């Protein structure tokens, strides 16, 4: 079994209103040194396979087709073998 | 009240997903206000042959999980909708319907969280930017209408290149404005690029808009300006020889 962790974020060029709201929240509880906050989404997928090459291809397809919207989002991922 | 019924009647389908919650409002306006034959078009359905136009209504299809419209886009009805669009038939997406049409690639750009991070539910003035489309021909250019908005993700985003293309092809149909017609940052409720409230595809047979014209379609409710969107569609249908 392979565990894929996919992180989806708004593209850097796009203003992230959620990140800004969290930054203001952090500021209001005393964290005054925050330069920037961006909020994304993490998706954990368990793939019933031990073939990393295949899992890599599948995750890419999942992200392109559904998990991220390429117009406004970018994504990254890690794969690890589950014991 | 079947004034329009007859050879010129335009058959509307109202696409209904699990979580669509404006479908009945749209159905009511089409059926009882503009008096056109109307039926629901279920998300699992694929046969559009009896329909002349499809409304993709507002709501929270599939709970807005992942992103608004992201899951709805893969429903069987969406393949049928794409073919329907390719045939040149009219499709209007309102609010969540607009989000679904962008996710499906039938309209460019995307709708992200409102800049204020607040759900906006208010009357909003919009300005007609292009009155030569099948959806707006009953308006005149720069006509102002007060139309309710109710959304969390109505912040229209498109990159500079995409915006230039929309402008070059006159695809921007509605912009957020003030009551005196000013369009600038102060009249932009949600952070949309260039105050965009509604756009068409290049063929002008698909319209997506965040405001709800079905909610201001009856004078009984205080304002019937939105009805002209649906009347424009019917006019374009009758003018096309049907």
mmCIF file of C-alpha atoms in Angstrom:
data_model
loop_
_atom_site.group_PDB
_atom_site.id
_atom_site.type_symbol
_atom_site.label_atom_id
_atom_site.label_comp_id
_atom_site.label_asym_id
_atom_site.label_seq_id
_atom_site.Cartn_x
_atom_site.Cartn_y
_atom_site.Cartn_z
ATOM 1 C CA UNK A 1 0.000 0.000 0.000
ATOM 2 C CA UNK A 2 1.261 3.457 -0.909
ATOM 3 C CA UNK A 3 0.173 6.590 0.890
ATOM 4 C CA UNK A 4 0.022 9.667 -1.329
ATOM 5 C CA UNK A 5 -0.159 13.086 0.337
ATOM 6 C CA UNK A 6 -1.338 15.717 -2.080
ATOM 7 C CA UNK A 7 -1.176 19.416 -1.178
ATOM 8 C CA UNK A 8 -3.284 21.792 -3.231
ATOM 9 C CA UNK A 9 -2.627 25.534 -2.963
ATOM 10 C CA UNK A 10 -3.926 28.626 -4.718
ATOM 11 C CA UNK A 11 -1.277 29.727 -7.223
ATOM 12 C CA UNK A 12 1.186 32.243 -5.817
ATOM 13 C CA UNK A 13 -0.015 35.024 -8.116
ATOM 14 C CA UNK A 14 -3.571 34.767 -6.750
ATOM 15 C CA UNK A 15 -4.614 36.642 -3.632
ATOM 16 C CA UNK A 16 -5.611 34.146 -0.914
ATOM 17 C CA UNK A 17 -8.403 35.670 1.193
ATOM 18 C CA UNK A 18 -8.408 32.751 3.657
ATOM 19 C CA UNK A 19 -4.681 33.137 4.227
ATOM 20 C CA UNK A 20 -5.163 36.853 4.848
ATOM 21 C CA UNK A 21 -7.941 36.155 7.378
ATOM 22 C CA UNK A 22 -5.728 33.645 9.214
ATOM 23 C CA UNK A 23 -2.845 36.121 9.187
ATOM 24 C CA UNK A 24 -5.097 38.727 10.831
ATOM 25 C CA UNK A 25 -6.210 36.108 13.357
ATOM 26 C CA UNK A 26 -2.625 35.233 14.235
ATOM 27 C CA UNK A 27 -1.813 38.914 14.531
ATOM 28 C CA UNK A 28 -4.715 39.457 16.925
ATOM 29 C CA UNK A 29 -3.465 36.757 19.307
ATOM 30 C CA UNK A 30 -0.013 38.242 19.440
ATOM 31 C CA UNK A 31 1.980 36.791 16.540
ATOM 32 C CA UNK A 32 3.276 40.053 15.151
ATOM 33 C CA UNK A 33 6.086 38.705 12.982
ATOM 34 C CA UNK A 34 4.011 36.871 10.359
ATOM 35 C CA UNK A 35 4.913 37.958 6.846
ATOM 36 C CA UNK A 36 2.418 35.837 4.909
ATOM 37 C CA UNK A 37 -0.057 32.990 5.413
ATOM 38 C CA UNK A 38 -1.564 30.855 2.680
ATOM 39 C CA UNK A 39 -4.221 28.219 3.250
ATOM 40 C CA UNK A 40 -4.409 25.086 1.134
ATOM 41 C CA UNK A 41 -5.843 21.620 1.258
ATOM 42 C CA UNK A 42 -4.213 18.288 2.009
ATOM 43 C CA UNK A 43 -5.639 15.098 0.569
ATOM 44 C CA UNK A 44 -4.377 11.691 1.737
ATOM 45 C CA UNK A 45 -4.929 8.831 -0.680
ATOM 46 C CA UNK A 46 -4.157 5.185 0.037
ATOM 47 C CA UNK A 47 -3.332 3.376 -3.176
ATOM 48 C CA UNK A 48 -3.567 -0.393 -3.260
ATOM 49 C CA UNK A 49 -0.242 -0.936 -5.016
ATOM 50 C CA UNK A 50 3.463 -1.023 -4.213
ATOM 51 C CA UNK A 51 4.477 0.278 -7.633
ATOM 52 C CA UNK A 52 5.730 3.841 -7.094
ATOM 53 C CA UNK A 53 5.975 4.609 -10.799
ATOM 54 C CA UNK A 54 2.352 3.677 -11.373
ATOM 55 C CA UNK A 55 1.192 5.483 -8.220
ATOM 56 C CA UNK A 56 3.054 8.598 -9.393
ATOM 57 C CA UNK A 57 1.205 8.537 -12.719
ATOM 58 C CA UNK A 58 -2.147 7.945 -11.046
ATOM 59 C CA UNK A 59 -1.710 10.801 -8.579
ATOM 60 C CA UNK A 60 -0.780 13.146 -11.408
ATOM 61 C CA UNK A 61 -3.925 12.175 -13.298
ATOM 62 C CA UNK A 62 -6.102 12.554 -10.160
ATOM 63 C CA UNK A 63 -4.747 16.049 -9.575
ATOM 64 C CA UNK A 64 -5.119 17.161 -13.177
ATOM 65 C CA UNK A 65 -8.650 15.809 -13.481
ATOM 66 C CA UNK A 66 -10.217 16.465 -10.111
ATOM 67 C CA UNK A 67 -8.157 17.308 -7.042
ATOM 68 C CA UNK A 68 -6.849 20.662 -8.302
ATOM 69 C CA UNK A 69 -8.248 23.263 -10.675
ATOM 70 C CA UNK A 70 -5.279 24.208 -12.902
ATOM 71 C CA UNK A 71 -6.799 27.641 -13.596
ATOM 72 C CA UNK A 72 -6.226 28.790 -10.015
ATOM 73 C CA UNK A 73 -4.420 26.030 -8.113
ATOM 74 C CA UNK A 74 -1.091 24.245 -8.100
ATOM 75 C CA UNK A 75 -0.336 20.986 -6.352
ATOM 76 C CA UNK A 76 2.548 18.955 -4.979
ATOM 77 C CA UNK A 77 2.718 15.487 -3.507
ATOM 78 C CA UNK A 78 4.760 12.912 -1.651
ATOM 79 C CA UNK A 79 4.512 9.130 -1.785
ATOM 80 C CA UNK A 80 5.445 6.730 0.981
ATOM 81 C CA UNK A 81 5.149 3.001 1.494
ATOM 82 C CA UNK A 82 2.669 2.093 4.229
ATOM 83 C CA UNK A 83 3.669 -0.781 6.481
ATOM 84 C CA UNK B 1 -51.805 30.877 -18.005
ATOM 85 C CA UNK B 2 -50.410 29.211 -21.093
ATOM 86 C CA UNK B 3 -49.925 32.293 -23.208
ATOM 87 C CA UNK B 4 -46.666 31.177 -24.746
ATOM 88 C CA UNK B 5 -47.603 27.531 -25.141
ATOM 89 C CA UNK B 6 -47.897 26.442 -28.738
ATOM 90 C CA UNK B 7 -45.615 26.102 -31.717
ATOM 91 C CA UNK B 8 -43.284 28.815 -30.423
ATOM 92 C CA UNK B 9 -42.831 27.406 -26.951
ATOM 93 C CA UNK B 10 -39.248 26.958 -25.821
ATOM 94 C CA UNK B 11 -38.708 23.795 -23.786
ATOM 95 C CA UNK B 12 -36.490 24.411 -20.767
ATOM 96 C CA UNK B 13 -34.656 21.854 -18.687
ATOM 97 C CA UNK B 14 -33.558 22.701 -15.142
ATOM 98 C CA UNK B 15 -30.500 20.629 -14.304
ATOM 99 C CA UNK B 16 -30.860 19.210 -10.829
ATOM 100 C CA UNK B 17 -27.890 17.891 -8.848
ATOM 101 C CA UNK B 18 -27.963 16.609 -5.286
ATOM 102 C CA UNK B 19 -27.577 19.895 -3.410
ATOM 103 C CA UNK B 20 -28.962 22.214 -6.082
ATOM 104 C CA UNK B 21 -31.318 24.455 -4.115
ATOM 105 C CA UNK B 22 -32.417 27.074 -6.646
ATOM 106 C CA UNK B 23 -33.850 24.592 -9.130
ATOM 107 C CA UNK B 24 -37.429 25.110 -7.937
ATOM 108 C CA UNK B 25 -37.118 28.893 -8.151
ATOM 109 C CA UNK B 26 -35.885 28.587 -11.747
ATOM 110 C CA UNK B 27 -38.615 26.057 -12.549
ATOM 111 C CA UNK B 28 -41.283 28.374 -11.136
ATOM 112 C CA UNK B 29 -40.088 31.372 -13.152
ATOM 113 C CA UNK B 30 -39.875 29.412 -16.402
ATOM 114 C CA UNK B 31 -43.131 27.544 -15.902
ATOM 115 C CA UNK B 32 -45.327 30.173 -14.244
ATOM 116 C CA UNK B 33 -43.828 33.564 -15.083
ATOM 117 C CA UNK B 34 -42.622 33.247 -18.670
ATOM 118 C CA UNK B 35 -45.010 30.320 -19.252
ATOM 119 C CA UNK B 36 -42.693 27.970 -21.075
ATOM 120 C CA UNK B 37 -42.834 24.169 -20.949
ATOM 121 C CA UNK B 38 -40.263 23.192 -18.351
ATOM 122 C CA UNK B 39 -38.996 19.983 -16.801
ATOM 123 C CA UNK B 40 -36.249 18.977 -14.440
ATOM 124 C CA UNK B 41 -33.187 17.457 -16.034
ATOM 125 C CA UNK B 42 -31.789 15.000 -13.479
ATOM 126 C CA UNK B 43 -28.006 14.741 -13.040
ATOM 127 C CA UNK B 44 -28.026 11.093 -14.140
ATOM 128 C CA UNK B 45 -29.954 11.843 -17.330
ATOM 129 C CA UNK B 46 -28.311 12.027 -20.731
ATOM 130 C CA UNK B 47 -31.171 12.585 -23.176
ATOM 131 C CA UNK B 48 -31.605 16.261 -24.045
ATOM 132 C CA UNK B 49 -33.433 15.805 -27.344
ATOM 133 C CA UNK B 50 -36.704 17.386 -26.131
ATOM 134 C CA UNK B 51 -34.954 20.463 -24.718
ATOM 135 C CA UNK B 52 -34.200 23.835 -26.307
ATOM 136 C CA UNK B 53 -32.372 25.375 -23.338
ATOM 137 C CA UNK B 54 -30.903 24.210 -20.043
ATOM 138 C CA UNK B 55 -30.619 26.171 -16.804
ATOM 139 C CA UNK B 56 -27.875 25.088 -14.397
ATOM 140 C CA UNK B 57 -29.243 26.493 -11.141
ATOM 141 C CA UNK B 58 -27.607 27.663 -7.955
ATOM 142 C CA UNK B 59 -27.042 25.759 -4.749
ATOM 143 C CA UNK B 60 -24.349 23.568 -3.276
ATOM 144 C CA UNK B 61 -24.090 20.646 -5.657
ATOM 145 C CA UNK B 62 -22.448 17.676 -3.922
ATOM 146 C CA UNK B 63 -22.012 19.839 -0.827
ATOM 147 C CA UNK B 64 -19.443 22.031 -2.612
ATOM 148 C CA UNK B 65 -16.907 19.380 -1.541
ATOM 149 C CA UNK B 66 -13.375 19.894 -2.837
ATOM 150 C CA UNK B 67 -14.376 23.021 -4.805
ATOM 151 C CA UNK B 68 -17.809 24.309 -5.866
ATOM 152 C CA UNK B 69 -18.750 22.463 -9.048
ATOM 153 C CA UNK B 70 -15.751 20.123 -8.960
ATOM 154 C CA UNK B 71 -17.745 16.930 -8.415
ATOM 155 C CA UNK B 72 -20.848 17.983 -10.380
ATOM 156 C CA UNK B 73 -18.732 18.292 -13.471
ATOM 157 C CA UNK B 74 -18.378 14.488 -13.685
ATOM 158 C CA UNK B 75 -22.119 13.710 -13.563
ATOM 159 C CA UNK B 76 -23.485 11.905 -16.648
ATOM 160 C CA UNK B 77 -25.690 14.921 -17.397
ATOM 161 C CA UNK B 78 -22.577 17.041 -17.934
ATOM 162 C CA UNK B 79 -21.437 15.049 -20.981
ATOM 163 C CA UNK B 80 -24.917 15.511 -22.403
ATOM 164 C CA UNK B 81 -24.720 19.204 -21.544
ATOM 165 C CA UNK B 82 -21.435 19.544 -23.457
ATOM 166 C CA UNK B 83 -22.997 17.979 -26.547
ATOM 167 C CA UNK B 84 -26.005 20.255 -26.100
ATOM 168 C CA UNK B 85 -23.675 23.274 -26.103
ATOM 169 C CA UNK B 86 -21.833 22.000 -29.185
ATOM 170 C CA UNK B 87 -25.178 21.917 -30.994
ATOM 171 C CA UNK B 88 -25.500 25.645 -30.311
ATOM 172 C CA UNK B 89 -28.374 25.343 -27.828
ATOM 173 C CA UNK B 90 -28.612 27.851 -24.958
ATOM 174 C CA UNK B 91 -27.257 27.098 -21.481
ATOM 175 C CA UNK B 92 -27.355 29.502 -18.547
ATOM 176 C CA UNK B 93 -25.498 28.783 -15.312
ATOM 177 C CA UNK B 94 -26.516 30.813 -12.283
ATOM 178 C CA UNK B 95 -24.291 31.039 -9.175
ATOM 179 C CA UNK B 96 -23.283 27.416 -8.467
ATOM 180 C CA UNK B 97 -24.289 26.784 -12.087
ATOM 181 C CA UNK B 98 -21.642 29.312 -13.186
ATOM 182 C CA UNK B 99 -19.075 27.570 -10.962
ATOM 183 C CA UNK B 100 -19.985 24.200 -12.502
ATOM 184 C CA UNK B 101 -19.646 25.558 -16.060
ATOM 185 C CA UNK B 102 -16.147 26.910 -15.344
ATOM 186 C CA UNK B 103 -15.097 23.623 -13.708
ATOM 187 C CA UNK B 104 -16.381 21.794 -16.792
ATOM 188 C CA UNK B 105 -14.359 24.056 -19.067
ATOM 189 C CA UNK B 106 -17.475 25.388 -20.819
ATOM 190 C CA UNK B 107 -16.553 28.876 -19.630
ATOM 191 C CA UNK B 108 -13.056 30.270 -18.984
ATOM 192 C CA UNK B 109 -11.661 31.323 -15.597
ATOM 193 C CA UNK B 110 -12.643 30.187 -12.129
ATOM 194 C CA UNK B 111 -14.606 31.362 -9.083
ATOM 195 C CA UNK B 112 -12.669 31.498 -5.837
ATOM 196 C CA UNK B 113 -13.490 32.630 -2.292
ATOM 197 C CA UNK B 114 -14.841 36.138 -1.894
ATOM 198 C CA UNK B 115 -12.096 38.596 -1.065
ATOM 199 C CA UNK B 116 -13.879 39.456 2.197
ATOM 200 C CA UNK B 117 -13.998 35.732 3.176
ATOM 201 C CA UNK B 118 -17.678 36.344 3.923
ATOM 202 C CA UNK B 119 -20.777 34.756 2.425
ATOM 203 C CA UNK B 120 -22.463 37.624 0.592
ATOM 204 C CA UNK B 121 -26.261 37.733 0.517
ATOM 205 C CA UNK B 122 -27.486 41.114 -0.692
ATOM 206 C CA UNK B 123 -29.110 43.104 -3.470
ATOM 207 C CA UNK B 124 -26.443 44.071 -5.951
ATOM 208 C CA UNK B 125 -26.549 46.416 -8.921
ATOM 209 C CA UNK B 126 -25.075 44.968 -12.084
ATOM 210 C CA UNK B 127 -24.498 46.691 -15.432
ATOM 211 C CA UNK B 128 -25.215 45.084 -18.781
ATOM 212 C CA UNK B 129 -21.972 45.226 -20.769
ATOM 213 C CA UNK B 130 -23.128 43.431 -23.899
ATOM 214 C CA UNK B 131 -26.801 43.618 -24.879
ATOM 215 C CA UNK B 132 -26.372 41.768 -28.159
ATOM 216 C CA UNK B 133 -26.423 38.235 -26.799
ATOM 217 C CA UNK B 134 -29.263 35.683 -26.710
ATOM 218 C CA UNK B 135 -29.396 36.258 -22.938
ATOM 219 C CA UNK B 136 -29.416 40.063 -22.893
ATOM 220 C CA UNK B 137 -31.092 41.317 -26.064
ATOM 221 C CA UNK B 138 -34.104 42.630 -24.117
ATOM 222 C CA UNK B 139 -31.762 44.964 -22.212
ATOM 223 C CA UNK B 140 -29.920 47.971 -23.556
ATOM 224 C CA UNK B 141 -26.187 48.421 -23.182
ATOM 225 C CA UNK B 142 -25.187 49.709 -19.738
ATOM 226 C CA UNK B 143 -28.689 49.121 -18.365
ATOM 227 C CA UNK B 144 -28.553 48.718 -14.603
ATOM 228 C CA UNK B 145 -30.432 46.044 -12.756
ATOM 229 C CA UNK B 146 -30.699 45.187 -9.096
ATOM 230 C CA UNK B 147 -30.175 41.464 -8.803
ATOM 231 C CA UNK B 148 -29.621 39.447 -5.627
ATOM 232 C CA UNK B 149 -26.292 37.766 -5.040
ATOM 233 C CA UNK B 150 -25.808 34.939 -2.540
ATOM 234 C CA UNK B 151 -22.406 33.290 -2.651
ATOM 235 C CA UNK B 152 -19.204 32.431 -0.850
ATOM 236 C CA UNK B 153 -17.106 31.743 -3.944
ATOM 237 C CA UNK B 154 -18.075 34.439 -6.428
ATOM 238 C CA UNK B 155 -14.669 36.031 -6.857
ATOM 239 C CA UNK B 156 -14.099 35.584 -10.575
ATOM 240 C CA UNK B 157 -10.480 34.974 -11.486
ATOM 241 C CA UNK B 158 -8.908 34.894 -14.917
ATOM 242 C CA UNK B 159 -5.328 35.728 -15.861
ATOM 243 C CA UNK B 160 -4.421 38.904 -17.797
ATOM 244 C CA UNK B 161 -4.263 37.081 -21.098
ATOM 245 C CA UNK B 162 -7.683 35.494 -20.541
ATOM 246 C CA UNK B 163 -9.175 38.836 -19.517
ATOM 247 C CA UNK B 164 -7.843 40.497 -22.669
ATOM 248 C CA UNK B 165 -9.441 37.743 -24.708
ATOM 249 C CA UNK B 166 -12.805 38.123 -22.926
ATOM 250 C CA UNK B 167 -12.704 41.865 -23.605
ATOM 251 C CA UNK B 168 -11.633 41.481 -27.240
ATOM 252 C CA UNK B 169 -14.564 39.148 -27.938
ATOM 253 C CA UNK B 170 -17.102 41.165 -25.860
ATOM 254 C CA UNK B 171 -17.681 38.116 -23.657
ATOM 255 C CA UNK B 172 -18.083 40.128 -20.447
ATOM 256 C CA UNK B 173 -21.865 40.350 -20.098
ATOM 257 C CA UNK B 174 -22.434 41.805 -16.611
ATOM 258 C CA UNK B 175 -20.254 43.851 -14.252
ATOM 259 C CA UNK B 176 -20.863 44.763 -10.609
ATOM 260 C CA UNK B 177 -21.741 48.458 -10.405
ATOM 261 C CA UNK B 178 -23.136 51.127 -8.108
ATOM 262 C CA UNK B 179 -26.712 52.347 -8.434
ATOM 263 C CA UNK B 180 -25.514 55.267 -10.579
ATOM 264 C CA UNK B 181 -23.637 52.936 -12.903
ATOM 265 C CA UNK B 182 -20.102 53.414 -11.627
ATOM 266 C CA UNK B 183 -17.898 50.358 -12.058
ATOM 267 C CA UNK B 184 -14.771 50.400 -9.909
ATOM 268 C CA UNK B 185 -13.202 48.728 -6.853
ATOM 269 C CA UNK B 186 -15.731 50.380 -4.522
ATOM 270 C CA UNK B 187 -18.613 48.682 -6.385
ATOM 271 C CA UNK B 188 -16.963 45.261 -6.454
ATOM 272 C CA UNK B 189 -18.537 43.084 -3.740
ATOM 273 C CA UNK B 190 -16.318 40.022 -3.969
ATOM 274 C CA UNK B 191 -12.981 40.888 -5.558
ATOM 275 C CA UNK B 192 -13.801 39.653 -9.070
ATOM 276 C CA UNK B 193 -11.290 40.555 -11.776
ATOM 277 C CA UNK B 194 -12.548 43.633 -13.646
ATOM 278 C CA UNK B 195 -15.830 43.568 -11.610
ATOM 279 C CA UNK B 196 -17.002 40.596 -13.686
ATOM 280 C CA UNK B 197 -20.434 39.247 -12.664
ATOM 281 C CA UNK B 198 -21.207 37.246 -15.808
ATOM 282 C CA UNK B 199 -19.530 36.022 -18.977
ATOM 283 C CA UNK B 200 -20.374 34.173 -22.162
ATOM 284 C CA UNK B 201 -18.407 31.650 -24.159
ATOM 285 C CA UNK B 202 -17.112 32.718 -27.575
ATOM 286 C CA UNK B 203 -20.196 31.351 -29.345
ATOM 287 C CA UNK B 204 -22.519 33.269 -26.988
ATOM 288 C CA UNK B 205 -24.712 30.249 -26.307
ATOM 289 C CA UNK B 206 -23.415 29.698 -22.758
ATOM 290 C CA UNK B 207 -23.832 32.352 -20.046
ATOM 291 C CA UNK B 208 -22.515 32.076 -16.505
ATOM 292 C CA UNK B 209 -23.488 34.665 -13.902
ATOM 293 C CA UNK B 210 -23.186 34.872 -10.112
ATOM 294 C CA UNK B 211 -26.274 37.082 -9.525
ATOM 295 C CA UNK B 212 -29.688 35.392 -9.454
ATOM 296 C CA UNK B 213 -32.048 36.727 -12.167
ATOM 297 C CA UNK B 214 -34.664 34.129 -11.150
ATOM 298 C CA UNK B 215 -34.947 35.870 -7.776
ATOM 299 C CA UNK B 216 -35.986 39.210 -9.230
ATOM 300 C CA UNK B 217 -38.285 37.985 -11.940
ATOM 301 C CA UNK B 218 -41.660 38.989 -10.505
ATOM 302 C CA UNK B 219 -42.982 42.427 -9.575
ATOM 303 C CA UNK B 220 -44.749 40.771 -6.641
ATOM 304 C CA UNK B 221 -41.264 40.359 -5.158
ATOM 305 C CA UNK B 222 -40.517 44.041 -5.658
ATOM 306 C CA UNK B 223 -38.380 43.837 -8.759
ATOM 307 C CA UNK B 224 -38.885 42.026 -12.052
ATOM 308 C CA UNK B 225 -35.784 43.148 -13.952
ATOM 309 C CA UNK B 226 -34.240 39.693 -14.016
ATOM 310 C CA UNK B 227 -37.070 38.304 -16.124
ATOM 311 C CA UNK B 228 -35.515 39.918 -19.197
ATOM 312 C CA UNK B 229 -32.704 37.352 -19.123
ATOM 313 C CA UNK B 230 -35.231 34.558 -19.679
ATOM 314 C CA UNK B 231 -37.340 36.641 -22.080
ATOM 315 C CA UNK B 232 -34.211 37.316 -24.134
ATOM 316 C CA UNK B 233 -33.579 33.580 -24.401
ATOM 317 C CA UNK B 234 -37.155 32.977 -25.553
ATOM 318 C CA UNK B 235 -36.901 35.817 -28.074
ATOM 319 C CA UNK B 236 -33.718 34.386 -29.559
ATOM 320 C CA UNK B 237 -35.449 31.013 -29.839
ATOM 321 C CA UNK B 238 -38.503 32.400 -31.636
ATOM 322 C CA UNK B 239 -36.298 34.610 -33.851
ATOM 323 C CA UNK B 240 -34.264 31.604 -34.920
ATOM 324 C CA UNK B 241 -37.315 30.307 -36.784
ATOM 325 C CA UNK B 242 -38.805 28.003 -34.180
#
